Tab-separated table of C-alpha atoms in Angstrom:
chain	number	residue	atom	x	y	z
I	825	MET	CA	48.601	93.084	-153.889
I	826	ASN	CA	52.170	93.406	-152.959
I	827	ARG	CA	53.696	97.074	-153.507
I	828	MET	CA	57.414	96.207	-153.788
I	829	PRO	CA	58.842	95.044	-157.422
I	830	ILE	CA	59.417	91.452	-157.831
I	831	ALA	CA	62.326	91.021	-160.611
I	832	THR	CA	63.561	87.553	-160.803
I	833	ASP	CA	64.521	87.604	-164.283
I	834	LEU	CA	68.326	87.237	-165.041
I	835	ILE	CA	70.447	88.660	-167.754
I	836	GLY	CA	70.625	86.322	-170.883
I	837	LEU	CA	67.928	83.860	-169.462
I	838	PRO	CA	64.571	83.120	-170.773
I	839	ALA	CA	61.624	85.053	-168.452
I	840	GLN	CA	61.812	83.403	-165.179
I	841	VAL	CA	58.743	82.632	-163.093
I	842	ARG	CA	57.789	85.514	-160.350
I	843	PRO	CA	56.782	84.731	-156.740
I	844	PRO	CA	53.174	84.870	-155.911
I	845	ALA	CA	51.511	88.418	-155.253
I	846	PHE	CA	50.005	88.762	-151.553
I	847	ALA	CA	47.133	90.857	-150.419
I	848	LEU	CA	45.450	91.541	-147.024
I	849	ARG	CA	41.777	91.863	-146.295
I	850	ASP	CA	38.975	90.567	-143.925
I	851	VAL	CA	38.055	87.174	-145.356
I	852	ASP	CA	34.831	85.552	-144.481
I	853	PRO	CA	34.898	81.984	-145.909
I	854	ALA	CA	30.981	81.863	-146.315
I	855	ARG	CA	30.903	84.952	-148.568
I	856	LEU	CA	33.756	84.242	-151.090
I	857	PRO	CA	33.346	84.344	-155.137
I	858	ALA	CA	32.232	81.375	-157.211
I	859	GLY	CA	35.148	79.172	-157.709
I	860	SER	CA	37.308	80.145	-155.042
I	861	LEU	CA	40.153	77.967	-153.297
I	862	VAL	CA	40.037	78.511	-149.520
I	863	ALA	CA	43.084	77.118	-147.348
I	864	LEU	CA	42.303	76.551	-143.828
I	865	PRO	CA	44.836	75.712	-140.919
I	866	VAL	CA	44.786	72.527	-139.150
I	867	LEU	CA	46.776	72.222	-135.808
I	868	SER	CA	47.871	68.680	-134.725
I	869	GLY	CA	46.584	69.462	-131.177
I	870	GLU	CA	48.403	69.714	-127.846
I	871	ASP	CA	47.336	66.225	-127.111
I	872	THR	CA	47.934	63.572	-129.647
I	873	ALA	CA	44.641	61.809	-128.358
I	874	GLU	CA	42.508	64.975	-129.093
I	875	GLY	CA	43.589	64.798	-133.126
I	876	PRO	CA	43.747	67.561	-135.340
I	877	VAL	CA	42.092	70.909	-134.548
I	878	LEU	CA	40.762	73.150	-137.356
I	879	GLY	CA	41.426	76.445	-137.567
I	880	PRO	CA	39.555	80.182	-138.062
I	881	GLY	CA	36.826	79.793	-141.072
I	882	ALA	CA	36.349	76.085	-140.688
I	883	GLU	CA	33.143	76.100	-138.645
I	884	ALA	CA	31.512	78.977	-140.751
I	885	LEU	CA	32.675	76.893	-143.994
I	886	ALA	CA	31.571	73.406	-143.158
I	887	ALA	CA	28.120	74.787	-142.072
I	888	LEU	CA	27.712	76.553	-145.363
I	889	LEU	CA	28.980	73.712	-147.425
I	890	ASP	CA	27.366	70.936	-145.007
I	891	LEU	CA	30.489	69.336	-144.940
I	892	ASP	CA	32.176	67.410	-142.060
I	893	LEU	CA	35.663	68.815	-142.329
I	894	LEU	CA	37.037	66.585	-139.605
I	895	GLU	CA	35.706	63.718	-141.140
I	896	VAL	CA	37.574	64.605	-144.298
I	897	LEU	CA	40.835	64.665	-142.350
I	898	GLU	CA	40.034	61.209	-140.922
I	899	GLN	CA	39.291	59.903	-144.537
I	900	HIS	CA	42.742	60.900	-145.349
I	901	ARG	CA	44.263	59.861	-142.308
I	902	ALA	CA	45.656	63.286	-141.465
I	903	THR	CA	46.884	64.427	-138.424
I	904	GLY	CA	47.549	68.256	-138.960
I	905	ALA	CA	51.337	67.475	-139.131
I	906	VAL	CA	53.532	70.187	-140.584
I	907	GLY	CA	53.258	70.450	-144.469
I	908	GLU	CA	50.301	68.029	-144.826
I	909	VAL	CA	47.878	69.445	-147.487
I	910	ILE	CA	44.780	67.818	-148.156
I	911	THR	CA	42.794	69.012	-150.904
I	912	GLN	CA	38.862	68.661	-151.032
I	913	VAL	CA	37.141	69.495	-154.247
I	914	LEU	CA	33.829	70.655	-154.029
I	915	PRO	CA	31.962	70.004	-157.360
I	916	GLY	CA	28.629	72.140	-157.559
I	917	ALA	CA	29.163	73.764	-154.119
I	918	GLY	CA	30.141	77.122	-155.558
I	919	LEU	CA	33.686	76.921	-154.131
I	920	ALA	CA	36.144	75.093	-156.177
I	921	ALA	CA	38.034	73.445	-153.427
I	922	VAL	CA	38.833	73.731	-149.602
I	923	LEU	CA	42.696	73.039	-148.772
I	924	LEU	CA	43.266	71.744	-145.383
I	925	VAL	CA	47.039	72.641	-144.565
I	926	GLY	CA	48.981	71.201	-141.595
I	927	LEU	CA	50.669	73.321	-139.153
I	928	GLY	CA	51.825	70.958	-136.519
I	929	ALA	CA	52.445	72.893	-133.262
I	930	ALA	CA	52.190	76.206	-135.108
I	931	ARG	CA	55.890	77.623	-134.199
I	932	PRO	CA	56.975	79.868	-136.718
I	933	GLN	CA	59.096	77.272	-138.524
I	934	ASP	CA	56.054	75.561	-138.800
I	935	PHE	CA	54.432	78.382	-140.878
I	936	ARG	CA	57.524	78.749	-142.898
I	937	ASP	CA	57.262	75.148	-143.980
I	938	ALA	CA	53.209	74.988	-144.376
I	939	GLY	CA	53.582	77.910	-146.358
I	940	ALA	CA	55.985	75.933	-148.677
I	941	ALA	CA	53.886	73.144	-149.113
I	942	LEU	CA	50.739	75.453	-149.745
I	943	ALA	CA	52.774	76.854	-152.546
I	944	ARG	CA	53.541	73.558	-154.070
I	945	ALA	CA	49.982	72.219	-153.976
I	946	THR	CA	48.726	75.544	-155.868
I	947	LYS	CA	51.021	75.809	-158.666
I	948	ASP	CA	49.345	77.228	-161.679
I	949	ARG	CA	46.151	78.357	-159.573
I	950	ALA	CA	45.214	82.166	-160.508
I	951	SER	CA	44.021	82.894	-156.600
I	952	VAL	CA	44.267	81.148	-153.364
I	953	VAL	CA	42.211	82.791	-149.960
I	954	THR	CA	43.522	81.665	-146.769
I	955	THR	CA	43.175	82.043	-143.137
I	956	ILE	CA	46.111	80.757	-141.690
I	957	SER	CA	47.266	84.377	-141.376
I	958	ALA	CA	44.668	84.946	-138.779
I	959	ILE	CA	46.320	82.791	-136.405
I	960	ALA	CA	49.802	83.876	-136.900
I	961	ASP	CA	51.725	86.632	-134.729
I	962	ASP	CA	54.021	88.817	-137.049
I	963	PRO	CA	57.199	86.335	-136.938
I	964	ALA	CA	54.566	83.423	-138.116
I	965	LEU	CA	53.245	85.820	-140.321
I	966	ARG	CA	56.534	86.709	-141.834
I	967	ALA	CA	57.753	83.253	-141.818
I	968	PHE	CA	54.671	81.996	-143.668
I	969	VAL	CA	55.043	84.347	-146.592
I	970	GLU	CA	58.751	83.308	-146.607
I	971	GLY	CA	57.644	79.863	-147.098
I	972	VAL	CA	54.850	80.525	-149.728
I	973	VAL	CA	57.757	82.617	-151.605
I	974	LEU	CA	60.286	80.105	-151.309
I	975	GLY	CA	58.291	76.988	-152.033
I	976	SER	CA	57.327	78.514	-155.426
I	977	PHE	CA	60.814	78.899	-156.708
I	978	GLU	CA	61.736	77.385	-159.961
I	979	PHE	CA	64.580	78.203	-162.508
I	980	HIS	CA	64.293	77.227	-165.926
I	981	TRP	CA	66.047	77.629	-169.357
I	982	ARG	CA	63.598	75.580	-171.424
I	983	SER	CA	62.441	76.496	-174.956
I	984	ALA	CA	58.783	76.042	-174.134
I	985	GLY	CA	59.062	77.835	-170.586
I	986	ALA	CA	58.511	76.763	-166.952
I	987	LYS	CA	57.202	73.796	-166.508
I	988	SER	CA	54.547	75.249	-163.986
I	989	GLN	CA	53.757	78.815	-162.773
I	990	PRO	CA	53.675	79.958	-159.180
I	991	LEU	CA	50.414	80.585	-157.360
I	992	GLY	CA	49.483	84.018	-159.134
I	993	GLU	CA	48.001	85.554	-155.652
I	994	LEU	CA	47.439	84.773	-151.746
I	995	VAL	CA	44.880	86.341	-150.268
I	996	LEU	CA	45.673	86.499	-146.537
I	997	ASP	CA	42.986	86.839	-143.686
I	998	GLY	CA	43.963	90.525	-141.857
I	999	PRO	CA	44.125	93.959	-141.458
I	1000	VAL	CA	45.835	96.124	-144.088
I	1001	ASP	CA	48.029	97.490	-141.228
I	1002	ARG	CA	49.996	94.326	-141.477
I	1003	GLN	CA	51.188	95.348	-144.772
I	1004	PRO	CA	54.951	96.082	-143.740
I	1005	GLN	CA	55.325	92.546	-142.118
I	1006	VAL	CA	54.402	91.278	-145.458
I	1007	ASP	CA	56.644	93.497	-147.336
I	1008	ARG	CA	59.517	93.007	-145.090
I	1009	ALA	CA	59.253	88.869	-145.279
I	1010	LEU	CA	58.683	89.428	-149.135
I	1011	ALA	CA	61.895	91.166	-149.622
I	1012	ILE	CA	63.923	88.981	-147.335
I	1013	ALA	CA	62.407	85.764	-149.327
I	1014	VAL	CA	62.894	87.550	-152.796
I	1015	ALA	CA	66.729	87.972	-151.909
I	1016	SER	CA	66.909	84.198	-151.018
I	1017	TRP	CA	65.082	83.681	-154.347
I	1018	ARG	CA	67.437	85.785	-156.188
I	1019	ALA	CA	70.701	83.991	-154.430
I	1020	ARG	CA	69.322	80.626	-155.632
I	1021	ALA	CA	68.835	81.629	-159.079
I	1022	LEU	CA	72.473	83.012	-159.486
I	1023	ALA	CA	73.749	79.984	-157.974
I	1024	THR	CA	71.641	77.882	-160.431
I	1025	THR	CA	72.521	79.874	-163.540
I	1026	PRO	CA	74.671	77.545	-165.491
I	1027	SER	CA	78.520	78.322	-166.259
I	1028	ASN	CA	78.011	78.793	-169.723
I	1029	LEU	CA	76.378	81.895	-169.407
I	1030	LYS	CA	77.565	82.850	-165.763
I	1031	ASN	CA	81.520	84.337	-165.817
I	1032	PRO	CA	83.137	86.970	-163.505
I	1033	ALA	CA	81.936	89.755	-166.478
I	1034	TRP	CA	78.181	88.066	-166.396
I	1035	LEU	CA	78.116	88.640	-162.444
I	1036	CYS	CA	79.348	91.988	-162.937
I	1037	GLU	CA	76.239	92.838	-165.312
I	1038	GLN	CA	73.846	91.547	-163.110
I	1039	ALA	CA	75.308	93.481	-160.185
I	1040	ALA	CA	75.211	96.564	-161.947
I	1041	VAL	CA	71.433	95.808	-162.781
I	1042	TRP	CA	70.621	95.366	-159.129
I	1043	ALA	CA	72.528	98.217	-157.897
I	1044	ALA	CA	70.847	100.507	-160.340
I	1045	GLU	CA	67.408	98.998	-159.122
I	1046	SER	CA	68.232	99.379	-155.038
I	1047	GLY	CA	70.222	102.750	-155.382
I	1048	LEU	CA	73.729	100.983	-154.612
I	1049	GLY	CA	76.941	102.440	-155.395
I	1050	LEU	CA	79.032	100.271	-157.722
I	1051	GLU	CA	82.755	100.002	-158.556
I	1052	ILE	CA	84.102	97.079	-160.658
I	1053	LEU	CA	88.021	96.280	-160.814
I	1054	ASP	CA	89.067	94.743	-164.068
I	1055	GLU	CA	92.098	92.392	-164.726
I	1056	GLU	CA	94.135	95.187	-165.643
I	1057	GLN	CA	93.281	96.902	-162.387
I	1058	LEU	CA	93.454	93.713	-160.284
I	1059	GLU	CA	97.023	93.475	-161.664
I	1060	ALA	CA	97.852	97.016	-160.717
I	1061	GLY	CA	96.554	96.643	-157.324
I	1062	GLY	CA	98.547	93.237	-156.554
I	1063	PHE	CA	95.466	90.959	-155.972
I	1064	GLY	CA	97.746	87.998	-156.677
I	1065	GLY	CA	94.978	85.317	-155.324
I	1066	LEU	CA	92.392	86.471	-157.730
I	1067	LEU	CA	94.496	86.825	-160.843
I	1068	ALA	CA	96.208	83.208	-159.944
I	1069	VAL	CA	92.939	81.584	-159.998
I	1070	GLY	CA	91.413	83.261	-162.642
I	1071	ARG	CA	94.421	83.126	-165.017
I	1072	ALA	CA	93.587	79.901	-167.206
I	1073	SER	CA	89.970	81.251	-167.779
I	1074	ALA	CA	89.087	82.829	-171.081
I	1075	THR	CA	86.810	84.919	-168.787
I	1076	PRO	CA	89.103	87.142	-166.529
I	1077	PRO	CA	88.747	87.740	-162.803
I	1078	ARG	CA	86.594	90.578	-161.442
I	1079	LEU	CA	86.157	92.489	-157.761
I	1080	ILE	CA	82.583	93.608	-157.498
I	1081	ARG	CA	82.257	96.500	-154.779
I	1082	LEU	CA	78.459	97.482	-153.816
I	1083	ASP	CA	77.897	100.066	-151.446
I	1084	TYR	CA	74.583	100.680	-149.217
I	1085	ALA	CA	74.072	103.702	-146.852
I	1086	PRO	CA	70.921	104.787	-145.138
I	1087	GLY	CA	71.740	108.245	-145.252
I	1088	LYS	CA	74.597	110.596	-146.012
I	1089	SER	CA	76.419	110.186	-142.703
I	1090	ARG	CA	79.483	108.440	-142.814
I	1091	LYS	CA	79.856	108.090	-138.957
I	1092	LEU	CA	77.183	105.046	-139.243
I	1093	PRO	CA	78.583	101.581	-138.228
I	1094	HIS	CA	80.230	100.175	-141.018
I	1095	LEU	CA	79.784	96.386	-141.845
I	1096	VAL	CA	81.568	94.908	-145.070
I	1097	LEU	CA	80.230	91.545	-146.631
I	1098	VAL	CA	82.758	89.473	-148.614
I	1099	GLY	CA	81.739	86.757	-150.959
I	1100	LYS	CA	83.458	83.976	-152.779
I	1101	GLY	CA	82.272	84.231	-156.378
I	1102	ILE	CA	83.801	81.238	-158.264
I	1103	THR	CA	81.321	80.956	-161.237
I	1104	PHE	CA	82.844	77.387	-161.972
I	1105	ASP	CA	85.509	75.343	-160.015
I	1106	SER	CA	86.990	72.747	-162.163
I	1107	GLY	CA	89.499	72.301	-159.349
I	1108	GLY	CA	92.491	73.385	-161.667
I	1109	LEU	CA	95.321	71.191	-162.419
I	1110	SER	CA	94.167	69.535	-159.100
I	1111	ILE	CA	91.219	68.546	-160.842
I	1112	LYS	CA	88.049	67.313	-159.372
I	1113	PRO	CA	86.439	63.882	-159.731
I	1114	GLY	CA	83.560	64.197	-162.525
I	1115	ASP	CA	80.840	63.519	-160.124
I	1116	ALA	CA	81.983	66.363	-157.684
I	1117	MET	CA	82.804	68.819	-160.543
I	1118	SER	CA	78.690	68.850	-161.462
I	1119	THR	CA	77.478	71.225	-159.051
I	1120	MET	CA	80.317	73.542	-159.354
I	1121	LYS	CA	78.477	76.159	-160.874
I	1122	ARG	CA	77.124	76.876	-157.580
I	1123	ASP	CA	80.548	77.761	-156.169
I	1124	MET	CA	79.588	81.168	-156.134
I	1125	THR	CA	76.888	80.848	-153.804
I	1126	GLY	CA	78.529	83.489	-151.141
I	1127	ALA	CA	78.904	85.750	-154.077
I	1128	ALA	CA	75.094	85.347	-154.877
I	1129	VAL	CA	74.259	85.760	-151.194
I	1130	VAL	CA	76.106	88.992	-150.691
I	1131	MET	CA	74.605	90.436	-154.019
I	1132	SER	CA	71.130	89.623	-153.363
I	1133	THR	CA	71.279	90.804	-149.319
I	1134	MET	CA	73.133	94.128	-150.619
I	1135	ALA	CA	70.059	94.586	-153.138
I	1136	ALA	CA	67.510	94.267	-149.997
I	1137	LEU	CA	69.082	96.296	-147.629
I	1138	ALA	CA	66.600	99.465	-148.065
I	1139	ALA	CA	63.807	97.264	-148.145
I	1140	VAL	CA	64.341	95.855	-144.761
I	1141	GLY	CA	65.217	99.192	-143.671
I	1142	CYS	CA	68.944	98.235	-142.416
I	1143	PRO	CA	70.302	101.207	-140.538
I	1144	ILE	CA	74.193	100.993	-140.959
I	1145	ARG	CA	76.270	101.414	-143.650
I	1146	VAL	CA	77.173	98.162	-145.733
I	1147	THR	CA	79.752	97.378	-148.500
I	1148	GLY	CA	79.717	94.030	-149.989
I	1149	VAL	CA	82.758	92.841	-151.761
I	1150	ILE	CA	82.782	89.963	-154.151
I	1151	ALA	CA	85.843	88.433	-155.415
I	1152	SER	CA	84.985	86.313	-158.814
I	1153	ALA	CA	86.915	84.136	-160.911
I	1154	GLU	CA	86.527	80.882	-163.087
I	1155	ASN	CA	88.973	78.092	-161.737
I	1156	ALA	CA	89.725	76.506	-165.106
I	1157	VAL	CA	92.344	74.393	-166.622
I	1158	SER	CA	94.592	75.469	-169.543
I	1159	GLY	CA	98.416	75.958	-170.157
I	1160	ALA	CA	98.042	79.407	-167.996
I	1161	SER	CA	96.870	77.705	-165.092
I	1162	TYR	CA	98.558	78.449	-161.742
I	1163	ARG	CA	100.519	75.300	-160.654
I	1164	PRO	CA	101.007	73.453	-156.993
I	1165	GLY	CA	104.272	74.768	-155.874
I	1166	ASP	CA	103.693	78.147	-157.130
I	1167	VAL	CA	104.010	81.116	-154.590
I	1168	ILE	CA	101.381	84.010	-154.837
I	1169	THR	CA	101.399	87.251	-153.375
I	1170	HIS	CA	98.139	88.680	-152.084
I	1171	PHE	CA	96.808	92.352	-151.764
I	1172	GLY	CA	98.628	93.716	-149.052
I	1173	GLY	CA	101.978	91.582	-149.592
I	1174	ARG	CA	101.348	88.363	-147.652
I	1175	THR	CA	102.229	85.259	-149.506
I	1176	THR	CA	100.877	81.787	-150.270
I	1177	GLU	CA	102.656	78.676	-151.488
I	1178	VAL	CA	99.978	76.724	-153.436
I	1179	THR	CA	99.849	72.965	-152.855
I	1180	ASN	CA	96.458	72.337	-154.075
I	1181	THR	CA	94.756	74.496	-156.895
I	1182	ASP	CA	91.386	73.220	-155.704
I	1183	ALA	CA	91.721	75.080	-152.590
I	1184	GLU	CA	91.200	78.459	-154.495
I	1185	GLY	CA	88.255	79.835	-152.592
I	1186	ARG	CA	90.731	80.825	-149.758
I	1187	LEU	CA	93.196	82.595	-152.362
I	1188	VAL	CA	90.412	84.842	-153.866
I	1189	LEU	CA	88.920	85.431	-150.337
I	1190	ALA	CA	92.242	86.393	-148.667
I	1191	ASP	CA	92.905	89.295	-151.563
I	1192	ALA	CA	89.013	90.713	-150.880
I	1193	LEU	CA	89.461	90.674	-147.008
I	1194	GLN	CA	92.465	92.359	-146.988
I	1195	TYR	CA	91.098	94.853	-149.412
I	1196	ALA	CA	88.132	95.433	-147.178
I	1197	VAL	CA	90.820	95.721	-144.239
I	1198	ASP	CA	93.334	98.297	-145.991
I	1199	LYS	CA	90.836	100.352	-147.963
I	1200	LEU	CA	87.445	100.284	-146.156
I	1201	ARG	CA	88.435	99.964	-142.607
I	1202	PRO	CA	84.998	98.378	-141.327
I	1203	ASP	CA	83.864	97.778	-137.936
I	1204	VAL	CA	83.056	93.927	-138.702
I	1205	ILE	CA	83.721	91.990	-141.563
I	1206	VAL	CA	81.563	88.876	-142.548
I	1207	ASP	CA	82.722	86.357	-145.160
I	1208	VAL	CA	80.136	83.978	-146.674
I	1209	ALA	CA	81.679	80.905	-148.980
I	1210	THR	CA	81.114	77.351	-150.160
I	1211	LEU	CA	84.729	76.729	-148.838
I	1212	THR	CA	85.453	73.121	-147.738
I	1213	GLY	CA	83.822	69.743	-148.237
I	1214	ALA	CA	85.523	69.265	-144.522
I	1215	ALA	CA	82.541	71.356	-143.117
I	1216	LYS	CA	80.210	69.015	-144.578
I	1217	VAL	CA	82.082	65.845	-143.530
I	1218	ALA	CA	81.704	67.473	-140.045
I	1219	LEU	CA	78.259	68.663	-140.081
I	1220	GLY	CA	76.198	66.891	-142.885
I	1221	LEU	CA	73.894	68.384	-145.018
I	1222	GLY	CA	71.690	70.570	-142.978
I	1223	THR	CA	74.044	72.746	-141.227
I	1224	ALA	CA	76.697	75.596	-142.059
I	1225	ALA	CA	79.446	76.128	-140.045
I	1226	ILE	CA	80.381	79.612	-138.494
I	1227	PHE	CA	83.562	80.786	-137.376
I	1228	ALA	CA	83.971	84.063	-135.480
I	1229	THR	CA	86.609	86.060	-133.554
I	1230	ASP	CA	83.625	87.751	-131.435
I	1231	ASP	CA	81.333	85.846	-129.065
I	1232	VAL	CA	78.493	88.513	-129.741
I	1233	LEU	CA	78.929	88.563	-133.264
I	1234	ALA	CA	78.806	84.753	-133.532
I	1235	GLU	CA	75.620	84.784	-131.567
I	1236	ARG	CA	73.658	87.420	-133.339
I	1237	LEU	CA	74.405	85.603	-136.765
I	1238	SER	CA	73.263	82.042	-135.160
I	1239	ALA	CA	70.120	83.586	-133.922
I	1240	ALA	CA	69.416	85.231	-137.048
I	1241	GLY	CA	69.892	81.997	-138.615
I	1242	ASP	CA	67.646	80.330	-136.301
I	1243	ALA	CA	64.754	82.886	-136.970
I	1244	ALA	CA	65.368	82.764	-140.599
I	1245	GLY	CA	65.224	78.684	-140.662
I	1246	GLU	CA	68.793	78.432	-141.716
I	1247	ARG	CA	70.978	76.620	-139.068
I	1248	TYR	CA	74.462	77.035	-137.970
I	1249	TRP	CA	76.864	75.372	-135.883
I	1250	ARG	CA	79.799	77.297	-134.323
I	1251	LEU	CA	83.440	75.597	-134.936
I	1252	PRO	CA	86.529	76.833	-133.238
I	1253	LEU	CA	89.333	79.047	-134.681
I	1254	ALA	CA	91.559	76.447	-132.750
I	1255	ASP	CA	95.120	77.959	-133.005
I	1256	VAL	CA	96.530	74.587	-132.055
I	1257	TYR	CA	96.402	73.863	-135.729
I	1258	GLU	CA	98.178	76.994	-136.961
I	1259	GLU	CA	101.558	75.261	-137.353
I	1260	MET	CA	99.901	73.317	-140.085
I	1261	LEU	CA	99.508	76.419	-142.291
I	1262	THR	CA	103.621	76.448	-142.188
I	1263	SER	CA	105.099	76.601	-145.413
I	1264	LYS	CA	108.975	76.336	-146.015
I	1265	VAL	CA	108.973	78.985	-148.737
I	1266	ALA	CA	106.052	81.317	-148.005
I	1267	ASP	CA	103.981	82.967	-145.157
I	1268	ALA	CA	101.441	79.942	-145.525
I	1269	ASP	CA	100.331	76.865	-147.266
I	1270	ASN	CA	96.892	77.067	-148.830
I	1271	ALA	CA	96.065	73.237	-148.326
I	1272	ALA	CA	97.098	72.840	-144.712
I	1273	GLY	CA	94.883	69.504	-144.220
I	1274	GLY	CA	92.538	68.397	-141.579
I	1275	PRO	CA	90.841	69.592	-139.700
I	1276	GLY	CA	89.886	71.136	-143.047
I	1277	ALA	CA	87.293	73.581	-142.484
I	1278	ILE	CA	89.363	74.943	-139.169
I	1279	THR	CA	92.696	75.340	-141.166
I	1280	ALA	CA	90.798	76.999	-143.883
I	1281	ALA	CA	89.375	79.597	-141.338
I	1282	LEU	CA	92.831	79.883	-139.827
I	1283	PHE	CA	94.342	80.743	-143.040
I	1284	LEU	CA	91.540	83.703	-143.643
I	1285	GLN	CA	92.081	84.922	-140.138
I	1286	HIS	CA	95.141	86.551	-141.143
I	1287	PHE	CA	93.656	88.750	-143.767
I	1288	THR	CA	91.417	90.245	-141.175
I	1289	GLY	CA	93.557	92.706	-139.506
I	1290	GLY	CA	92.486	91.961	-135.840
I	1291	ILE	CA	88.628	93.374	-137.150
I	1292	PRO	CA	85.616	91.520	-135.466
I	1293	TRP	CA	85.117	88.734	-138.242
I	1294	ALA	CA	82.838	85.821	-138.839
I	1295	HIS	CA	83.392	83.224	-141.631
I	1296	LEU	CA	80.274	81.377	-142.427
I	1297	ASP	CA	81.387	78.262	-144.355
I	1298	VAL	CA	77.894	77.428	-146.386
I	1299	ALA	CA	79.434	74.219	-148.328
I	1300	PRO	CA	77.202	71.538	-146.192
I	1301	VAL	CA	74.205	73.404	-147.364
I	1302	GLY	CA	75.159	74.589	-150.919
I	1303	ASP	CA	72.968	72.199	-152.243
I	1304	THR	CA	69.641	70.441	-151.426
I	1305	LEU	CA	68.985	67.006	-152.703
I	1306	ALA	CA	65.074	67.168	-152.777
I	1307	ASP	CA	62.519	69.516	-152.183
I	1308	ARG	CA	61.859	69.592	-148.677
I	1309	GLY	CA	60.224	72.306	-146.647
I	1310	VAL	CA	61.458	75.829	-147.814
I	1311	TRP	CA	64.099	74.229	-149.878
I	1312	THR	CA	64.258	73.085	-153.446
I	1313	ALA	CA	66.513	70.581	-155.229
I	1314	GLY	CA	69.493	72.327	-156.474
I	1315	PRO	CA	71.643	75.470	-155.226
I	1316	SER	CA	70.288	76.496	-152.057
I	1317	GLY	CA	71.268	80.369	-151.705
I	1318	PHE	CA	71.638	79.493	-147.907
I	1319	GLY	CA	72.555	82.400	-146.157
I	1320	ALA	CA	70.587	85.751	-147.414
I	1321	ARG	CA	67.966	85.368	-144.995
I	1322	THR	CA	70.311	85.018	-142.069
I	1323	LEU	CA	72.173	88.080	-142.883
I	1324	LEU	CA	69.057	90.208	-143.588
I	1325	GLN	CA	67.286	88.894	-140.291
I	1326	TRP	CA	70.292	89.956	-138.596
I	1327	LEU	CA	70.553	93.663	-140.384
I	1328	GLU	CA	67.406	94.793	-140.277
I	1329	GLN	CA	67.743	94.997	-136.291
I	1330	ASP	CA	67.860	98.634	-135.107
I	1331	ALA	CA	71.775	98.080	-133.834
I	1332	PRO	CA	73.156	95.230	-135.627
I	1333	LEU	CA	76.566	95.865	-134.793
I	1334	GLU	CA	76.197	96.940	-131.056
I	1335	GLY	CA	78.204	95.042	-128.371
I	1336	ILE	CA	80.798	93.810	-131.223
I	1337	SER	CA	84.354	94.641	-130.606
């Protein structure tokens, strides 16, 4: 059974479903208790003419059941493709059923997607035993566990409870000394689960104050330091971007700071993660069309990713100091709304002319970035935000944008994304577009126009103080349209697994300058 706590409930919501538990033990498919469900791996075969290849346990189980499993695959026209799950019910055979799970070419990503498919095929089941883990090296095992967890994700606010329950326990064939790999994978997957859940929470519950309450729960659970600045402290500190964006809302803005350190030494390298926390984005007076507004409860995905990542750092053994800074506001409409033409003064003194109130994310991030530079003086800064529709136009719905002032930082994040199954494409901080930020009355214009993802990144760069910095624009992947692989329809929580894959490394900031 997994040994780490799996807390997936959120403040003010009904009890949520929990991810499956995992157990490691030697599995003999021929000696399983009556009624067991067994999941066996099926590989597509190196030569397509060869047909699918059955993995460990299949021969012994076929002999026990007097059942030709290759014939079962043939009857279903199965190929062993990734995510293919064939369920063969076994009435009167002692076992309840055998599940034949396609692994394709058995790459780590294939194990991740196969895990998600197995999770969907076994909902409401108490237990499943699998030999898939027996052919998985450590990266593949971790990917498989992540897939099982993420394929089990469900969020609900129903009076009768969730529509279905995830698989209760998955028994993995393997020695108990692989438990650390399972635990690490579980920590990363649960962080992604939590990020999805936060981003999916409706905005009639989720506001800046609620986000602070949830941050306090996770900080206490994970041993993080916590500091919250309310609207009076933000006013006194000169956080003009946060205050302007949040002014029209009945729920005032907040700045949340979370601190992690693996020990008492302050000489460790220091990273700051900054998250955009717009708990609902109406567009303000530059109001969004109705269709574009319907998903804006997830415009705090960046904050969700940072909070979830911070809560998992200890579990993955992050070796450096990390501070999470979340700029949270609701971009609403009222008589107090900030207006096109207003000039705001950010933390640190730089001014911005507002020409579009729907370009609010960069205004709150600017305050948070400058706060990180002036108050925290870190070695590296990374921000995460569903920032621009322009990134979605440029990259489609499956790839996030990454901008970086340091090549090593960009490469580390991209490699971590590849390992996590979260894809990025680096876009340029092309200073040829810098002149588009020009304002006649302020230091910059908040809506410089196209190329919109690049000009937004250039706007933010002015608040990074020359510190190595990366900006992850996850707007293209903020929502998933349908269940696909590890993704479930709705807000994605994209980015948490990338950051944790990076920050579990021995020296994640080494060579960045």
